[in-house]
Coordinates of C-alpha atoms in Angstrom, one line a residue:
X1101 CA 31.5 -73.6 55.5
X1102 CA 31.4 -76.5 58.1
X1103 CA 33.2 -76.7 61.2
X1104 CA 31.6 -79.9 63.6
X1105 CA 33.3 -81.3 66.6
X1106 CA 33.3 -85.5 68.2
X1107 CA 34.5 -86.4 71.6
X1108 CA 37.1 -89.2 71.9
X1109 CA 35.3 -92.4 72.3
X1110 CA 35.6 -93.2 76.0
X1111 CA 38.7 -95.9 75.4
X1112 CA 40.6 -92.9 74.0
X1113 CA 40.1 -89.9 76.6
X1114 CA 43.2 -90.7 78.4
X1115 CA 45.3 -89.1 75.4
X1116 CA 43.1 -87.4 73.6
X1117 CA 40.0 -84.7 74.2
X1118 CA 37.9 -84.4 70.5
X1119 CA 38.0 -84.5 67.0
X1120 CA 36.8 -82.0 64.6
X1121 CA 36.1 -81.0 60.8
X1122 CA 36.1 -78.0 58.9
X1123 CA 35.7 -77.4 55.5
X1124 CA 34.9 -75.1 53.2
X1125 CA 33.8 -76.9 49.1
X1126 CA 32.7 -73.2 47.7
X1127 CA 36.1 -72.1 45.5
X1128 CA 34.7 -68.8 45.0
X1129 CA 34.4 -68.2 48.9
X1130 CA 37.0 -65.7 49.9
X1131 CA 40.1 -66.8 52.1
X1132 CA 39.7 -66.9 55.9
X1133 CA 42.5 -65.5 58.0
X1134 CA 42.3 -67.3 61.5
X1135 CA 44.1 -67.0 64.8
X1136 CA 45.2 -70.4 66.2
X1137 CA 45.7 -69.7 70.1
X1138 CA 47.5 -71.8 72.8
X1139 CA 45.3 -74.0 74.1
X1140 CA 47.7 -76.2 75.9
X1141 CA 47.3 -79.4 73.9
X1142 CA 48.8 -80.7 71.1
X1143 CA 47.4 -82.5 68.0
X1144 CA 47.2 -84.4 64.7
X1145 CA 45.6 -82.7 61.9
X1146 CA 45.1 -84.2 57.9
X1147 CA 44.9 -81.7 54.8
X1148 CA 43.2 -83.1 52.8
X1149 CA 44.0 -80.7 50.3
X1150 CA 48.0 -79.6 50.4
X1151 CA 48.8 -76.1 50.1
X1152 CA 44.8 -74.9 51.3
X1153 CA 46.3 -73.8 54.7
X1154 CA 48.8 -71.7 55.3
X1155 CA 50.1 -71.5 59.5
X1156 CA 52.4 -68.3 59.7
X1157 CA 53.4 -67.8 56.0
X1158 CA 54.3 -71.3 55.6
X1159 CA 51.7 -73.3 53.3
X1160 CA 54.3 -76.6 52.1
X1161 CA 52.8 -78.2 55.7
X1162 CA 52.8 -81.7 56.0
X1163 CA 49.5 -83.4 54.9
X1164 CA 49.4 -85.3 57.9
X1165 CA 51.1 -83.7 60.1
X1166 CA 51.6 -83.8 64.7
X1167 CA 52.3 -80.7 66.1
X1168 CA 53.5 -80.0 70.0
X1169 CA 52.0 -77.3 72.2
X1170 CA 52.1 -73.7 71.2
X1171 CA 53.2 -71.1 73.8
X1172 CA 52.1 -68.3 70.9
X1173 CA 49.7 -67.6 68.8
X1174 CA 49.5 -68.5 65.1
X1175 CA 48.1 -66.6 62.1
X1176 CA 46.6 -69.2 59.7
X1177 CA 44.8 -68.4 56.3
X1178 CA 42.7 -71.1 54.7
X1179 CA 42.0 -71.0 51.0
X1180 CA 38.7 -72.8 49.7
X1181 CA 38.2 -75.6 48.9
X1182 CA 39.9 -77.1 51.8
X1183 CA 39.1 -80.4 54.3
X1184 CA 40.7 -80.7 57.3
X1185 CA 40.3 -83.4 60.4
X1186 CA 41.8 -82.5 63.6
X1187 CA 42.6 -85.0 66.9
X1188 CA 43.2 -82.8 69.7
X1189 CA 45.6 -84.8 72.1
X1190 CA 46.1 -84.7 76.1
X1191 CA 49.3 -82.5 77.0
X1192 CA 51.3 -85.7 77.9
X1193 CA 50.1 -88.1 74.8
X1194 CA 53.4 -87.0 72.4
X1195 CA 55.6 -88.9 75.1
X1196 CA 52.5 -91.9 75.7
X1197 CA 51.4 -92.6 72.2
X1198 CA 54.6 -91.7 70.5
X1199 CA 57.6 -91.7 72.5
X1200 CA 59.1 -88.6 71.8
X1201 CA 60.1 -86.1 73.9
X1202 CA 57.5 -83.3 74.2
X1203 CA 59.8 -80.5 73.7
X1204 CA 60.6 -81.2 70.5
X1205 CA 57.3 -80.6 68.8
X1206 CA 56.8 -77.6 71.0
X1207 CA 55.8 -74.8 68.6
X1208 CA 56.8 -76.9 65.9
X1209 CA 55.3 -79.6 63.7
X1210 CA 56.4 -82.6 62.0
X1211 CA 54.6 -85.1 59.8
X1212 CA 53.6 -87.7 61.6
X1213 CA 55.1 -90.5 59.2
X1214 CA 58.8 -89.0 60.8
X1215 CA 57.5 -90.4 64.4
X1216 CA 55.2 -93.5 63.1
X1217 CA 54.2 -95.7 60.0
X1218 CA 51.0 -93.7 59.0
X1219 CA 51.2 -94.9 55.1
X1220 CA 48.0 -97.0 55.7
X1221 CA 46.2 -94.2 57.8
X1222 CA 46.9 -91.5 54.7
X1223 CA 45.6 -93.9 51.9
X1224 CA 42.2 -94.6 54.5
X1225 CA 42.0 -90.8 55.1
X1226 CA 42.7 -89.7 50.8
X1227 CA 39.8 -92.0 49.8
X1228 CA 36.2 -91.0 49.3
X1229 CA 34.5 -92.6 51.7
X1230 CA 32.9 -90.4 54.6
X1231 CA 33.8 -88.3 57.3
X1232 CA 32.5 -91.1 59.9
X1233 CA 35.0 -93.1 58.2
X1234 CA 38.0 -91.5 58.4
X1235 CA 37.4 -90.5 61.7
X1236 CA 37.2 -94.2 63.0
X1237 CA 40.3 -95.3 60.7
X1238 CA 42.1 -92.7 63.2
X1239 CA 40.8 -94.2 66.3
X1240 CA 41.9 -97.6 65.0
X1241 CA 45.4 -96.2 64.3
X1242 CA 45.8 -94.8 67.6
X1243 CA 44.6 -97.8 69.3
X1244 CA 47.0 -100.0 67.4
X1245 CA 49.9 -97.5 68.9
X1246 CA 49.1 -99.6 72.3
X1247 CA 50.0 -96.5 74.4
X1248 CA 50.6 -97.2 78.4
X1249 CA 51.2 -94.3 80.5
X1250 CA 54.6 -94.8 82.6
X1251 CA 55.2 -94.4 86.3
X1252 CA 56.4 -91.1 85.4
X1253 CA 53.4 -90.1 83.4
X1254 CA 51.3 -90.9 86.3
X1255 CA 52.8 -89.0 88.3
X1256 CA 52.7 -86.0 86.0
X1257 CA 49.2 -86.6 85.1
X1258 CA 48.4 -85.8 89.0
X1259 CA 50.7 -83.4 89.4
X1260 CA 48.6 -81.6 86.4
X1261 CA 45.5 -82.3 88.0
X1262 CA 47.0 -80.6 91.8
X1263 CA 48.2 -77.7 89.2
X1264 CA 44.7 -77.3 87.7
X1265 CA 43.3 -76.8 91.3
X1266 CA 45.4 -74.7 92.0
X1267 CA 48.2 -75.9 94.6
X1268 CA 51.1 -74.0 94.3
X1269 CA 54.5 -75.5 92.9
X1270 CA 56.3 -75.8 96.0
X1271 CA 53.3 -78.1 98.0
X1272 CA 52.9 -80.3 94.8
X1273 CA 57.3 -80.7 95.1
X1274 CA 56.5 -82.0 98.6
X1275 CA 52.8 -83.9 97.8
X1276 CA 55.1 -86.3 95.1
X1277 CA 58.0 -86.0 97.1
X1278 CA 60.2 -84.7 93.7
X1279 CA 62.6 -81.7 93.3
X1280 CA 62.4 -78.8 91.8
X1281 CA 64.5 -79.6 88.9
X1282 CA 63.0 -83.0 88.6
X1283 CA 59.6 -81.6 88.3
X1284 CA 61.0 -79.0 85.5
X1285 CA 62.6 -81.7 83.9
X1286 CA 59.2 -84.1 83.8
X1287 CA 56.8 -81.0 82.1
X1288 CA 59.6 -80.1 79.8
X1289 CA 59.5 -83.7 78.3
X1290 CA 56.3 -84.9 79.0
X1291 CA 54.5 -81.3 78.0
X1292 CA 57.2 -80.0 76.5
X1293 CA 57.0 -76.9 78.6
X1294 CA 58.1 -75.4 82.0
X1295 CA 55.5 -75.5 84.8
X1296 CA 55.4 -71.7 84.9
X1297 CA 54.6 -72.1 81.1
X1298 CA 52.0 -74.5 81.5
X1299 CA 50.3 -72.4 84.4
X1300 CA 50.3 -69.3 82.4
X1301 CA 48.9 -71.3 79.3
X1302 CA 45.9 -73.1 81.5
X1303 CA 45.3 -69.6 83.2
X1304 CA 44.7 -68.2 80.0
X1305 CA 42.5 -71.1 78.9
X1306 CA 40.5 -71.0 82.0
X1307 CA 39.6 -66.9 81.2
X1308 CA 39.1 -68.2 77.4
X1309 CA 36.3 -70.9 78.6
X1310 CA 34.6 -68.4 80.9
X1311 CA 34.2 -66.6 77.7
X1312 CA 32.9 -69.1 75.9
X1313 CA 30.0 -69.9 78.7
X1314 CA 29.4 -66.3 79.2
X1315 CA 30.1 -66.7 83.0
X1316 CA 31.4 -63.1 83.8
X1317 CA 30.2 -59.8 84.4
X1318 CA 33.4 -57.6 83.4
X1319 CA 36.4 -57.8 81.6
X1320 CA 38.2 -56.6 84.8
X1321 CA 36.1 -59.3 86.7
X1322 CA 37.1 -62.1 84.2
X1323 CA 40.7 -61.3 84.9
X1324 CA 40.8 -61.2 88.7
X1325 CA 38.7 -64.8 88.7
X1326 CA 41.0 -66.1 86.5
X1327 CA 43.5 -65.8 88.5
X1328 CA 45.5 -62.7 87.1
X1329 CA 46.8 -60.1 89.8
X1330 CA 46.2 -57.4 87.5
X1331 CA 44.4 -56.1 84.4
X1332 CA 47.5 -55.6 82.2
X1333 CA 48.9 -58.8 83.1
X1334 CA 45.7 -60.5 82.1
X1335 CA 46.1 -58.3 78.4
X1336 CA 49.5 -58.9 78.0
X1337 CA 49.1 -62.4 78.3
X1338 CA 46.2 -63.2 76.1
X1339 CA 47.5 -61.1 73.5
X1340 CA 50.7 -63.9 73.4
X1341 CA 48.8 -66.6 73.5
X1342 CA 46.0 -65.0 71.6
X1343 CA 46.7 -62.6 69.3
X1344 CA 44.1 -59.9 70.4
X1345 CA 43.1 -58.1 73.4
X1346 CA 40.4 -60.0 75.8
X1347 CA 37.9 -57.1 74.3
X1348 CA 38.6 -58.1 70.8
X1349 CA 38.6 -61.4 71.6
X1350 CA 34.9 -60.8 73.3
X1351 CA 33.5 -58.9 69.6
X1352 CA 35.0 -61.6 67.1
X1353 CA 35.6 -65.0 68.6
X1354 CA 31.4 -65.7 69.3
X1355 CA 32.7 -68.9 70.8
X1356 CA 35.0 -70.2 68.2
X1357 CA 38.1 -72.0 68.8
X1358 CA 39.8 -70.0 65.9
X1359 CA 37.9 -67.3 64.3
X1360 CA 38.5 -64.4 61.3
X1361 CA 40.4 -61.6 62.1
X1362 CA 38.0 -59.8 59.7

C-alpha cells in the first residue's frame, strides 16, 4: 500500500489545498473498508482503475470524477489493485474554476467532463508515464481553466476567514454590510452550504486536526476547546460527519485522513 500527499504549487493555493496518491498493486491484498469524513472541501479524484472503489454501495463512479462538499460521512471500500490521484479544492473553487453553483455537487458527484472538456486530461492521466507526470498534467489543466475569483467570492473568502476566527454571524452581517439572507444565499452557492453548516463542519475539522497533532489532554477537553458547549454535542456531531465516536476515532484513525474500519 502507498498513500503520499503534494501541496498545490504556490500559483494554485487560492483554489486548491494538496494532492495525493494511494494505491495498492498487491491483488491478493484483502479489501479496505474506509470512512470518507467531511472535511469541508471539495475535490477531483481519477480511478485509474474503474470499478476498484466503491463510495456507499455504488462502485459504477465516474473515472474522473468532481465531487461537492459532504455534510456526512461516506463508507468506501477499495479493492486491490487500485490507483487513485486526488486534488483537494478550496470550499469556493466549484463556483471559481468551474462556474457551477456549489450546491449542486453538494454530497454528490459528477464527472468532471459534464462541467469541462477533460478528454485531453484523461488520455494524459490513462498513460504510463509517472505519478509526477500526471500530477503536473493536472495543474496545467487547471491553470488553463483561467479561474478569477469574483467580487462576490472575495467577499466570501473573508467572510470565511472572520468565520474561521470566530466572529459570530450577526457582526460579520454588519463587518460586509450584507443581510442575512444574502449571506445564506452567497455560502449556499459558493460552498454549497448554509453558514450554520459550514461552522458545524470547520468545528468538527478543527477537533479532527487537534487530533491529528496530539494537542489535547482529554476527550472532554478536546470538545470544550473546540468549541462544543457540551460532550454529547461534540459525539453527536462527529459521529455525522465521521462515522465513529471521537474515542474510536482516537484508536483507529493514527492520523489518517480516511482509515479501516477494521
Amino acid at each position: 500500500m502507498q498513500y503520499q500527499e503534494f501541496p498545490a504549487p504556490p500559483f494554485l493555493l487560492e483554489y486548491a489545498s494538496l494532492f495525493w496518491f494511494d494505491a495498492c498493486t498487491d491483488a491478493n491484498f484483502p479489501a479496505m473498508e474506509y470512512n470518507l469524513i467531511a472535511d469541508g472541501e471539495p475535490g477531483i479524484i481519477f480511478h485509474e482503475i474503474p470499478g476498484s472503489v466503491t463510495i456507499n454501495g455504488f462502485s459504477k463512479l465516474p473515472q474522473l470524477m468532481i465531487y461537492g462538499q459532504k455534510t456526512r460521512w461516506s463508507s468506501t471500500l477499495a479493492k486491490p489493485p487500485y490507483k487513485n490521484i486526488g486534488i483537494v479544492l478550496k470550499p469556493y473553487a466549484l463556483k471559481a474554476l468551474f462556474g457551477i453553483d456549489a450546491n449542486e455537487l453538494t454530497d454528490s458527484a459528477l464527472p468532471l467532463s459534464d462541467l469541462v472538456n477533460c478528454e485531453r486530461l484523461l488520455d494524459q492521466l490513462m498513460c504510463n508515464n509517472g505519478l509526477g507526470y500526471k500530477i503536473n498534467a493536472i495543474v496545467s489543466f487547471l491553470c488553463q481553466l483561467k479561474p478569477k475569483l469574483s467580487t462576490g467570492l472575495v467577499r466570501l473568502r473573508d467572510t470565511i476567514s472572520l468565520y474561521d476566527e470566530g466572529l459570530p454571524l450577526y457582526n460579520i452581517q454588519r463587518e460586509l454590510k450584507v443581510s442575512e439572507r444574502t449571506l445564506e444565499r452567497s455560502f449556499q452557492q459558493e460552498l454549497g452550504v448554509s453558514p450554520v453548516m459550514y461552522k458545524r463542519i470547520h468545528r468538527f475539522n478543527f477537533a479532527l486536526n487537534l487530533i491529528h497533532q496530539n494537542e489535547f489532554d482529554t476527550l472532554t477537553g478536546l470538545g470544550y476547546r473546540a468549541g462544543y458547549a457540551d460532550q454529547s454535542h461534540f459525539i453527536r456531531d462527529f459521529k455525522a460527519f465521521a462515522g465513529v465516536t471521537p474515542r474510536a476515532y482516537l484508536i483507529k484513525s493514527k492520523g489518517k485522513r480516511a482509515y479501516p474500519k477494521e
